[in-house]
mmCIF file of C-alpha atoms in Angstrom:
data_model
loop_
_atom_site.group_PDB
_atom_site.id
_atom_site.type_symbol
_atom_site.label_atom_id
_atom_site.label_comp_id
_atom_site.label_asym_id
_atom_site.label_seq_id
_atom_site.Cartn_x
_atom_site.Cartn_y
_atom_site.Cartn_z
ATOM 1 C CA MET A 1 157.509 -13.401 -121.456
ATOM 2 C CA GLN A 2 153.739 -13.067 -121.472
ATOM 3 C CA ARG A 3 153.878 -12.861 -125.255
ATOM 4 C CA LEU A 4 155.544 -16.274 -125.386
ATOM 5 C CA VAL A 5 152.498 -18.010 -124.065
ATOM 6 C CA GLN A 6 150.231 -19.439 -126.718
ATOM 7 C CA LEU A 7 146.661 -18.429 -126.001
ATOM 8 C CA ALA A 8 144.133 -20.905 -127.312
ATOM 9 C CA LEU A 9 140.355 -20.952 -126.948
ATOM 10 C CA ASP A 10 139.694 -24.675 -127.386
ATOM 11 C CA LEU A 11 141.069 -28.001 -126.334
ATOM 12 C CA TRP A 12 141.534 -29.805 -129.636
ATOM 13 C CA GLY A 13 144.844 -30.775 -131.017
ATOM 14 C CA GLY A 14 144.726 -30.097 -134.725
ATOM 15 C CA GLY A 15 145.796 -32.451 -137.453
ATOM 16 C CA THR A 16 146.114 -30.910 -140.872
ATOM 17 C CA PRO A 17 143.848 -30.169 -142.463
ATOM 18 C CA ALA A 18 141.532 -31.357 -139.711
ATOM 19 C CA SER A 19 139.967 -28.640 -137.610
ATOM 20 C CA PRO A 20 140.004 -28.362 -133.863
ATOM 21 C CA GLY A 21 136.823 -29.808 -132.402
ATOM 22 C CA PRO A 22 134.336 -28.988 -129.669
ATOM 23 C CA GLY A 23 135.593 -31.663 -127.553
ATOM 24 C CA ASP A 24 138.609 -29.671 -127.860
ATOM 25 C CA GLU A 25 137.807 -30.918 -124.400
ATOM 26 C CA PRO A 26 136.944 -34.358 -123.094
ATOM 27 C CA PRO A 27 137.112 -38.477 -121.668
ATOM 28 C CA ALA A 28 140.287 -40.450 -118.718
ATOM 29 C CA SER A 29 142.608 -43.349 -117.873
ATOM 30 C CA ALA A 30 143.169 -45.641 -120.815
ATOM 31 C CA PRO A 31 140.489 -48.309 -121.343
ATOM 32 C CA PRO A 32 141.041 -51.393 -123.517
ATOM 33 C CA ALA A 33 141.733 -50.909 -127.211
ATOM 34 C CA SER A 34 138.240 -52.124 -128.068
ATOM 35 C CA ALA A 35 136.676 -49.517 -125.853
ATOM 36 C CA PRO A 36 138.841 -46.382 -125.774
ATOM 37 C CA ARG A 37 138.364 -43.622 -123.330
ATOM 38 C CA ALA A 38 136.840 -40.486 -124.614
ATOM 39 C CA PRO A 39 138.278 -37.228 -124.575
ATOM 40 C CA ALA A 40 139.993 -33.747 -122.221
ATOM 41 C CA ALA A 41 142.728 -31.293 -122.754
ATOM 42 C CA ASP A 42 142.774 -27.589 -122.156
ATOM 43 C CA THR A 43 144.778 -24.520 -123.058
ATOM 44 C CA PRO A 44 144.980 -21.194 -121.215
ATOM 45 C CA PRO A 45 142.900 -18.120 -122.051
ATOM 46 C CA ALA A 46 144.413 -14.699 -122.509
ATOM 47 C CA THR A 47 142.779 -13.477 -119.329
ATOM 48 C CA SER A 48 141.623 -15.260 -116.242
ATOM 49 C CA GLU A 49 138.205 -16.894 -116.652
ATOM 50 C CA PRO A 50 135.584 -17.519 -113.950
ATOM 51 C CA ASN A 51 136.500 -20.445 -111.750
ATOM 52 C CA ARG A 52 133.987 -23.118 -112.758
ATOM 53 C CA ALA A 53 135.623 -25.800 -110.627
ATOM 54 C CA PRO A 54 136.110 -26.063 -106.876
ATOM 55 C CA ALA A 55 138.938 -23.891 -105.605
ATOM 56 C CA LEU A 56 142.300 -25.632 -105.700
ATOM 57 C CA ASP A 57 142.725 -25.696 -101.944
ATOM 58 C CA ALA A 58 139.342 -27.420 -101.601
ATOM 59 C CA VAL A 59 140.454 -30.133 -104.004
ATOM 60 C CA GLY A 60 144.081 -30.238 -102.982
ATOM 61 C CA SER A 61 143.304 -30.768 -99.317
ATOM 62 C CA ASP A 62 142.217 -34.303 -100.156
ATOM 63 C CA ALA A 63 145.423 -34.908 -102.057
ATOM 64 C CA ILE A 64 147.866 -33.921 -99.318
ATOM 65 C CA LYS A 65 150.765 -36.328 -99.257
ATOM 66 C CA LYS A 66 154.064 -36.620 -97.454
ATOM 67 C CA ILE A 67 156.988 -35.229 -99.428
ATOM 68 C CA GLU A 68 158.771 -38.078 -101.148
ATOM 69 C CA ASN A 69 162.387 -38.785 -100.201
ATOM 70 C CA ARG A 70 163.992 -37.609 -103.413
ATOM 71 C CA HIS A 71 165.904 -34.717 -104.890
ATOM 72 C CA LEU A 72 163.969 -32.002 -106.676
ATOM 73 C CA PRO A 73 165.322 -29.781 -109.433
ATOM 74 C CA ALA A 74 167.157 -26.688 -108.256
ATOM 75 C CA GLY A 75 164.834 -23.964 -107.079
ATOM 76 C CA THR A 76 161.861 -26.265 -106.516
ATOM 77 C CA ARG A 77 162.466 -27.488 -102.953
ATOM 78 C CA PRO A 78 159.578 -26.710 -100.631
ATOM 79 C CA ALA A 79 160.046 -24.366 -97.728
ATOM 80 C CA VAL A 80 161.632 -25.884 -94.617
ATOM 81 C CA ALA A 81 159.083 -26.803 -91.967
ATOM 82 C CA PRO A 82 159.034 -24.866 -88.697
ATOM 83 C CA ALA A 83 161.478 -26.249 -86.159
ATOM 84 C CA ALA A 84 158.640 -27.181 -83.820
ATOM 85 C CA GLU A 85 157.149 -29.586 -86.386
ATOM 86 C CA PRO A 86 158.697 -33.084 -86.576
ATOM 87 C CA LEU A 87 160.355 -33.703 -89.937
ATOM 88 C CA GLY A 88 158.261 -36.839 -90.462
ATOM 89 C CA THR A 89 155.066 -34.770 -90.650
ATOM 90 C CA LEU A 90 156.236 -32.308 -93.306
ATOM 91 C CA LEU A 91 153.467 -32.156 -95.950
ATOM 92 C CA THR A 92 152.995 -30.742 -99.422
ATOM 93 C CA PRO A 93 149.411 -29.912 -100.458
ATOM 94 C CA ALA A 94 149.187 -31.419 -103.939
ATOM 95 C CA ILE A 95 151.245 -33.299 -106.490
ATOM 96 C CA PHE A 96 150.308 -33.356 -110.174
ATOM 97 C CA ARG A 97 152.674 -35.380 -112.325
ATOM 98 C CA HIS A 98 152.372 -36.144 -116.028
ATOM 99 C CA PRO A 99 153.340 -39.785 -116.752
ATOM 100 C CA ARG A 100 156.016 -38.549 -119.198
ATOM 101 C CA ALA A 101 157.222 -35.689 -116.990
ATOM 102 C CA GLN A 102 160.898 -34.780 -117.339
ATOM 103 C CA ARG A 103 160.823 -31.723 -115.099
ATOM 104 C CA GLU A 104 159.076 -30.490 -111.959
ATOM 105 C CA VAL A 105 158.222 -27.016 -110.759
ATOM 106 C CA LEU A 106 156.525 -25.579 -107.693
ATOM 107 C CA LEU A 107 153.481 -23.523 -108.693
ATOM 108 C CA GLY A 108 151.979 -21.943 -105.610
ATOM 109 C CA ASP A 109 151.905 -24.751 -103.067
ATOM 110 C CA ALA A 110 151.615 -27.571 -105.645
ATOM 111 C CA LEU A 111 154.393 -29.653 -107.148
ATOM 112 C CA VAL A 112 153.759 -30.041 -110.891
ATOM 113 C CA GLY A 113 155.658 -32.502 -113.036
ATOM 114 C CA TYR A 114 155.239 -31.601 -116.701
ATOM 115 C CA ALA A 115 156.072 -33.192 -120.032
ATOM 116 C CA LEU A 116 158.252 -30.867 -122.136
ATOM 117 C CA GLN A 117 158.511 -31.128 -125.901
ATOM 118 C CA ARG A 118 160.661 -28.898 -128.069
ATOM 119 C CA ALA A 119 158.947 -27.908 -131.285
ATOM 120 C CA ARG A 120 159.302 -25.594 -134.260
ATOM 121 C CA ARG A 121 156.928 -22.885 -133.149
ATOM 122 C CA ARG A 122 156.995 -19.223 -132.149
ATOM 123 C CA SER A 123 155.501 -19.437 -128.688
ATOM 124 C CA ILE A 124 155.129 -21.624 -125.622
ATOM 125 C CA GLY A 125 151.971 -23.754 -125.617
ATOM 126 C CA PHE A 126 150.327 -25.323 -122.568
ATOM 127 C CA THR A 127 147.916 -28.272 -122.601
ATOM 128 C CA VAL A 128 146.157 -29.624 -119.505
ATOM 129 C CA GLY A 129 144.567 -33.008 -120.123
ATOM 130 C CA PRO A 130 143.733 -36.180 -118.225
ATOM 131 C CA ASP A 131 147.434 -37.022 -117.926
ATOM 132 C CA GLY A 132 148.417 -33.606 -116.568
ATOM 133 C CA LEU A 133 150.409 -30.650 -117.895
ATOM 134 C CA ALA A 134 152.214 -30.836 -121.243
ATOM 135 C CA VAL A 135 154.346 -27.977 -122.571
ATOM 136 C CA ARG A 136 155.542 -27.378 -126.139
ATOM 137 C CA ALA A 137 158.203 -24.724 -126.561
ATOM 138 C CA PRO A 138 160.620 -23.428 -129.222
ATOM 139 C CA GLY A 139 164.189 -24.681 -128.962
ATOM 140 C CA TRP A 140 165.537 -21.192 -128.318
ATOM 141 C CA VAL A 141 163.501 -20.635 -125.122
ATOM 142 C CA THR A 142 165.475 -21.469 -121.953
ATOM 143 C CA ILE A 143 164.135 -23.647 -119.145
ATOM 144 C CA ALA A 144 164.070 -20.547 -116.956
ATOM 145 C CA GLY A 145 161.943 -18.808 -119.580
ATOM 146 C CA ILE A 146 159.548 -21.748 -119.797
ATOM 147 C CA GLU A 147 159.118 -21.952 -116.030
ATOM 148 C CA GLN A 148 158.603 -18.190 -115.787
ATOM 149 C CA ALA A 149 155.751 -18.601 -118.272
ATOM 150 C CA LEU A 150 154.364 -21.420 -116.126
ATOM 151 C CA HIS A 151 154.457 -19.158 -113.061
ATOM 152 C CA ASP A 152 152.744 -16.390 -115.026
ATOM 153 C CA LYS A 153 149.835 -18.747 -115.786
ATOM 154 C CA SER A 154 150.012 -20.733 -112.549
ATOM 155 C CA ASP A 155 146.480 -19.863 -111.388
ATOM 156 C CA TRP A 156 144.981 -21.132 -114.643
ATOM 157 C CA ILE A 157 147.203 -24.243 -114.716
ATOM 158 C CA LEU A 158 146.421 -25.244 -111.126
ATOM 159 C CA ARG A 159 142.710 -24.684 -111.605
ATOM 160 C CA LYS A 160 142.677 -26.863 -114.732
ATOM 161 C CA LEU A 161 144.730 -29.587 -113.037
ATOM 162 C CA ALA A 162 142.260 -29.586 -110.136
ATOM 163 C CA GLU A 163 139.320 -29.760 -112.569
ATOM 164 C CA ALA A 164 140.969 -32.692 -114.345
ATOM 165 C CA GLN A 165 141.359 -34.502 -111.020
ATOM 166 C CA VAL A 166 137.697 -33.956 -110.174
ATOM 167 C CA ARG A 167 136.765 -35.200 -113.633
ATOM 168 C CA GLN A 168 138.819 -38.383 -113.183
ATOM 169 C CA ASP A 169 137.168 -39.002 -109.816
ATOM 170 C CA LYS A 170 133.735 -38.673 -111.443
ATOM 171 C CA GLN A 171 134.743 -41.088 -114.186
ATOM 172 C CA ALA A 172 136.026 -43.627 -111.693
ATOM 173 C CA SER A 173 132.776 -43.449 -109.715
ATOM 174 C CA GLY A 174 130.823 -44.086 -112.940
ATOM 175 C CA ARG A 175 132.852 -47.105 -114.014
ATOM 176 C CA ILE A 176 130.694 -49.676 -115.812
ATOM 177 C CA VAL A 177 130.604 -53.233 -114.432
ATOM 178 C CA TRP A 178 130.044 -55.390 -117.504
ATOM 179 C CA ARG A 179 127.508 -58.094 -116.619
ATOM 180 C CA ASP A 180 123.792 -58.866 -116.791
ATOM 181 C CA GLY A 181 122.090 -55.771 -115.334
ATOM 182 C CA ALA A 182 124.944 -53.373 -116.144
ATOM 183 C CA VAL A 183 123.820 -49.740 -116.384
ATOM 184 C CA LEU A 184 125.361 -47.106 -118.647
ATOM 185 C CA PRO A 185 124.247 -43.670 -119.851
ATOM 186 C CA TYR A 186 122.589 -43.602 -123.275
ATOM 187 C CA LEU A 187 121.352 -40.314 -124.747
ATOM 188 C CA GLY A 188 121.625 -38.812 -121.266
ATOM 189 C CA ALA A 189 119.499 -41.430 -119.458
ATOM 190 C CA PRO A 190 120.257 -44.818 -117.847
ATOM 191 C CA LEU A 191 120.271 -47.892 -120.104
ATOM 192 C CA THR A 192 120.126 -51.355 -118.497
ATOM 193 C CA VAL A 193 121.871 -54.286 -120.194
ATOM 194 C CA VAL A 194 119.843 -57.538 -120.143
ATOM 195 C CA LEU A 195 121.555 -60.720 -121.324
ATOM 196 C CA ASP A 196 119.184 -62.855 -123.400
ATOM 197 C CA PRO A 197 120.600 -66.294 -124.307
ATOM 198 C CA THR A 198 117.435 -67.128 -126.305
ATOM 199 C CA HIS A 199 118.021 -64.119 -128.580
ATOM 200 C CA GLY A 200 114.327 -63.355 -128.239
ATOM 201 C CA PHE A 201 114.431 -60.215 -130.377
ATOM 202 C CA THR A 202 115.002 -59.190 -133.961
ATOM 203 C CA GLY A 203 118.214 -57.491 -134.954
ATOM 204 C CA GLN A 204 121.929 -58.158 -134.944
ATOM 205 C CA GLY A 205 123.531 -58.898 -131.585
ATOM 206 C CA ALA A 206 121.388 -56.596 -129.457
ATOM 207 C CA ALA A 207 118.151 -54.599 -129.548
ATOM 208 C CA LEU A 208 116.833 -51.549 -127.713
ATOM 209 C CA PHE A 209 113.489 -51.689 -125.889
ATOM 210 C CA GLU A 210 111.580 -48.711 -124.568
ATOM 211 C CA PRO A 211 109.970 -48.686 -121.083
ATOM 212 C CA GLY A 212 106.924 -50.953 -120.803
ATOM 213 C CA SER A 213 107.402 -52.639 -124.176
ATOM 214 C CA GLU A 214 106.616 -56.339 -124.386
ATOM 215 C CA GLY A 215 110.160 -57.301 -125.244
ATOM 216 C CA GLN A 216 111.415 -55.557 -122.117
ATOM 217 C CA ARG A 217 109.435 -57.725 -119.682
ATOM 218 C CA GLU A 218 111.426 -59.963 -117.397
ATOM 219 C CA GLY A 219 110.756 -62.579 -114.769
ATOM 220 C CA GLU A 220 107.098 -62.584 -113.734
ATOM 221 C CA GLY A 221 106.052 -60.189 -116.459
ATOM 222 C CA SER A 222 106.726 -56.854 -114.771
ATOM 223 C CA PRO A 223 108.467 -54.330 -117.020
ATOM 224 C CA LEU A 224 111.923 -53.050 -116.092
ATOM 225 C CA PRO A 225 112.157 -49.279 -115.493
ATOM 226 C CA GLY A 226 113.756 -47.200 -118.215
ATOM 227 C CA ARG A 227 115.263 -48.367 -121.481
ATOM 228 C CA THR A 228 116.882 -51.786 -121.768
ATOM 229 C CA LEU A 229 119.340 -53.202 -124.247
ATOM 230 C CA ARG A 230 118.791 -56.915 -124.780
ATOM 231 C CA VAL A 231 122.037 -58.626 -125.768
ATOM 232 C CA GLY A 232 122.101 -62.104 -127.280
ATOM 233 C CA LEU A 233 124.599 -63.628 -124.847
ATOM 234 C CA SER A 234 124.534 -66.256 -122.139
ATOM 235 C CA ARG A 235 124.188 -64.917 -118.601
ATOM 236 C CA SER A 236 127.566 -66.527 -117.913
ATOM 237 C CA ALA A 237 129.254 -64.415 -120.625
ATOM 238 C CA SER A 238 132.521 -62.774 -119.641
ATOM 239 C CA ALA A 239 132.786 -59.051 -118.942
ATOM 240 C CA GLU A 240 134.778 -58.612 -122.160
ATOM 241 C CA GLN A 241 132.070 -60.336 -124.221
ATOM 242 C CA VAL A 242 129.349 -58.144 -122.735
ATOM 243 C CA ARG A 243 131.377 -54.977 -123.220
ATOM 244 C CA ASP A 244 132.236 -55.784 -126.839
ATOM 245 C CA ALA A 245 128.637 -56.647 -127.722
ATOM 246 C CA VAL A 246 127.334 -53.405 -126.218
ATOM 247 C CA GLN A 247 130.041 -51.380 -127.964
ATOM 248 C CA ALA A 248 129.217 -52.960 -131.334
ATOM 249 C CA TRP A 249 125.549 -52.001 -130.908
ATOM 250 C CA LEU A 250 126.397 -48.470 -129.769
ATOM 251 C CA MET A 251 128.638 -47.920 -132.783
ATOM 252 C CA ARG A 252 125.874 -48.988 -135.175
ATOM 253 C CA ASP A 253 123.394 -46.760 -133.380
ATOM 254 C CA ALA A 254 125.876 -43.870 -133.324
ATOM 255 C CA ARG A 255 126.301 -43.942 -137.102
ATOM 256 C CA SER A 256 122.541 -43.838 -137.599
ATOM 257 C CA HIS A 257 121.992 -41.070 -135.028
ATOM 258 C CA PHE A 258 124.892 -38.900 -136.260
ATOM 259 C CA THR A 259 123.809 -39.242 -139.901
ATOM 260 C CA ARG A 260 120.306 -37.964 -139.088
ATOM 261 C CA ARG A 261 121.668 -34.973 -137.168
ATOM 262 C CA LEU A 262 124.252 -34.110 -139.846
ATOM 263 C CA ASP A 263 121.465 -34.150 -142.427
ATOM 264 C CA HIS A 264 119.393 -31.872 -140.173
ATOM 265 C CA PHE A 265 122.040 -29.207 -139.478
ATOM 266 C CA ALA A 266 123.959 -29.123 -142.793
ATOM 267 C CA PRO A 267 121.211 -27.303 -144.758
ATOM 268 C CA LEU A 268 120.681 -24.865 -141.885
ATOM 269 C CA LEU A 269 124.382 -23.956 -142.021
ATOM 270 C CA GLY A 270 124.542 -23.949 -145.813
ATOM 271 C CA VAL A 271 127.225 -26.657 -145.987
ATOM 272 C CA ARG A 272 127.505 -30.164 -147.424
ATOM 273 C CA TRP A 273 129.142 -33.039 -145.611
ATOM 274 C CA THR A 274 130.589 -35.871 -147.691
ATOM 275 C CA ARG A 275 131.581 -38.700 -145.363
ATOM 276 C CA LEU A 276 131.114 -39.744 -141.719
ATOM 277 C CA ARG A 277 133.705 -41.729 -139.825
ATOM 278 C CA LEU A 278 133.311 -42.950 -136.265
ATOM 279 C CA SER A 279 136.174 -42.067 -133.960
ATOM 280 C CA SER A 280 137.555 -43.716 -130.832
ATOM 281 C CA ALA A 281 139.971 -40.854 -130.138
ATOM 282 C CA GLU A 282 141.131 -40.369 -126.586
ATOM 283 C CA THR A 283 141.316 -36.583 -126.638
ATOM 284 C CA ARG A 284 138.688 -35.219 -129.000
ATOM 285 C CA TRP A 285 134.981 -35.588 -129.682
ATOM 286 C CA GLY A 286 135.101 -34.782 -133.362
ATOM 287 C CA SER A 287 136.885 -33.136 -136.272
ATOM 288 C CA ALA A 288 136.139 -31.780 -139.734
ATOM 289 C CA LYS A 289 138.115 -31.456 -142.951
ATOM 290 C CA THR A 290 137.746 -29.044 -145.818
ATOM 291 C CA ASP A 291 136.689 -31.879 -148.132
ATOM 292 C CA GLY A 292 133.487 -32.243 -146.073
ATOM 293 C CA SER A 293 134.460 -35.384 -144.161
ATOM 294 C CA ILE A 294 133.411 -35.491 -140.513
ATOM 295 C CA ARG A 295 134.678 -37.601 -137.614
ATOM 296 C CA LEU A 296 132.529 -38.054 -134.507
ATOM 297 C CA ASN A 297 133.321 -40.095 -131.412
ATOM 298 C CA TRP A 298 130.785 -42.906 -130.956
ATOM 299 C CA ARG A 299 130.884 -42.403 -127.169
ATOM 300 C CA LEU A 300 128.953 -39.172 -127.652
ATOM 301 C CA LEU A 301 125.898 -41.436 -127.383
ATOM 302 C CA HIS A 302 126.387 -41.308 -123.598
ATOM 303 C CA TYR A 303 125.255 -37.654 -123.678
ATOM 304 C CA ALA A 304 121.869 -35.997 -124.026
ATOM 305 C CA PRO A 305 120.696 -35.384 -127.618
ATOM 306 C CA ALA A 306 121.192 -31.613 -127.279
ATOM 307 C CA VAL A 307 124.860 -32.097 -126.365
ATOM 308 C CA ILE A 308 125.358 -34.376 -129.371
ATOM 309 C CA ASP A 309 123.682 -31.734 -131.543
ATOM 310 C CA TYR A 310 126.196 -29.163 -130.277
ATOM 311 C CA VAL A 311 129.133 -31.321 -131.374
ATOM 312 C CA VAL A 312 127.524 -32.048 -134.755
ATOM 313 C CA ALA A 313 126.799 -28.346 -135.357
ATOM 314 C CA HIS A 314 130.293 -27.428 -134.183
ATOM 315 C CA GLU A 315 131.957 -29.697 -136.724
ATOM 316 C CA LEU A 316 129.670 -28.673 -139.563
ATOM 317 C CA ALA A 317 130.362 -25.013 -138.748
ATOM 318 C CA HIS A 318 134.031 -25.741 -139.420
ATOM 319 C CA LEU A 319 133.117 -26.406 -143.041
ATOM 320 C CA ARG A 320 132.421 -22.664 -143.206
ATOM 321 C CA VAL A 321 135.053 -21.341 -140.767
ATOM 322 C CA MET A 322 138.125 -23.508 -140.120
ATOM 323 C CA ASP A 323 139.159 -21.861 -136.868
ATOM 324 C CA HIS A 324 137.669 -20.763 -133.536
ATOM 325 C CA SER A 325 137.368 -17.066 -134.310
ATOM 326 C CA PRO A 326 134.344 -14.961 -133.258
ATOM 327 C CA ARG A 327 132.939 -15.557 -136.739
ATOM 328 C CA PHE A 328 133.055 -19.304 -136.116
ATOM 329 C CA TRP A 329 131.177 -19.060 -132.810
ATOM 330 C CA ASP A 330 128.612 -16.776 -134.436
ATOM 331 C CA THR A 331 128.096 -19.510 -137.032
ATOM 332 C CA VAL A 332 127.536 -22.129 -134.324
ATOM 333 C CA ALA A 333 125.169 -19.789 -132.461
ATOM 334 C CA SER A 334 123.063 -19.344 -135.595
ATOM 335 C CA VAL A 335 121.781 -22.912 -135.165
ATOM 336 C CA MET A 336 122.611 -23.540 -131.474
ATOM 337 C CA PRO A 337 122.000 -20.300 -129.517
ATOM 338 C CA ASP A 338 122.630 -22.096 -126.203
ATOM 339 C CA TYR A 339 125.876 -23.726 -127.366
ATOM 340 C CA ALA A 340 127.911 -22.347 -124.432
ATOM 341 C CA GLY A 341 125.870 -24.200 -121.818
ATOM 342 C CA LEU A 342 125.938 -27.402 -123.873
ATOM 343 C CA ARG A 343 129.697 -27.079 -124.291
ATOM 344 C CA ASN A 344 130.059 -26.806 -120.522
ATOM 345 C CA GLN A 345 127.966 -29.960 -120.076
ATOM 346 C CA LEU A 346 130.319 -31.816 -122.381
ATOM 347 C CA ARG A 347 133.282 -30.636 -120.329
ATOM 348 C CA ASP A 348 131.787 -31.085 -116.879
ATOM 349 C CA GLN A 349 130.049 -34.461 -117.333
ATOM 350 C CA PRO A 350 132.729 -37.010 -118.210
ATOM 351 C CA ALA A 351 131.773 -40.145 -120.098
ATOM 352 C CA PRO A 352 132.121 -43.358 -118.047
ATOM 353 C CA LEU A 353 135.249 -45.479 -118.171
ATOM 354 C CA TRP A 354 135.133 -48.590 -120.334
ATOM 355 C CA ASP A 355 137.288 -51.420 -118.984
#
């Protein structure tokens, strides 16, 4: 059964001939269509990896809930509580349920509802993303066989589900309140939104001001700390108007920033990129095609420049190696020796929710 489990090293779903991407990893709950969430899915390694997230019991203890009054699939009922404990206090440690779950299984002491899709493939594939656990399996594999594979990888699955929950909590705590004075991360540092009904700046819609610059001064002439983005809107503008204006500016800035970094890394890797498209994908940070076209998620601008460089180098490296083999990672390391730490930052620091 172990051989049935698809072992993947990255989180990206692949479209043909698009490559998997570095964000084969991350952003959370669905934001409005004009401001999509950014990417995180994950697939199990062949062997257990170091636990980079809090232990499941540390996370699950906060998620303890009373068992719901419903029937569970055969073989998944939790153990009967000791006779001395009142039935009304019977608890189950954690519940993880995919919104499209058709089946449930007990893995350790957690109840996991998973989305099952039958597919033409040779092995069982697991994906853990912001929605939970999704399973793709060949039509000839029985439910018992699928759930045995889930039990075989239960430690990995539960750890990734716990990490996804922690990630969602971080995203929720960083939710942006769209108004005058809103703060969002930009190139890894705080950016303050200032509504300017006089449009006292040059540029389309909004303009960036560095700390201490004349255009950044407010009120009695004292400069605001950090960078500010002056937006040409009334201070009574709606949250949606503020959000859309900031997104429009970020997308313009993203295209300029990504183009400069693609031009920097392409010669170093000995490749040529042909076209850049901005992406609003929910589950990937970027992708590359053999014709040299690159897609990059504009929300990467929330991250530090070095993290953005990792994603850019990752996608350009796919123009030489269209997989995630050791040769591919050697190619990435040739221009980004510290790529592993930057990749972890991308996974562990979720982009804020836009809503």
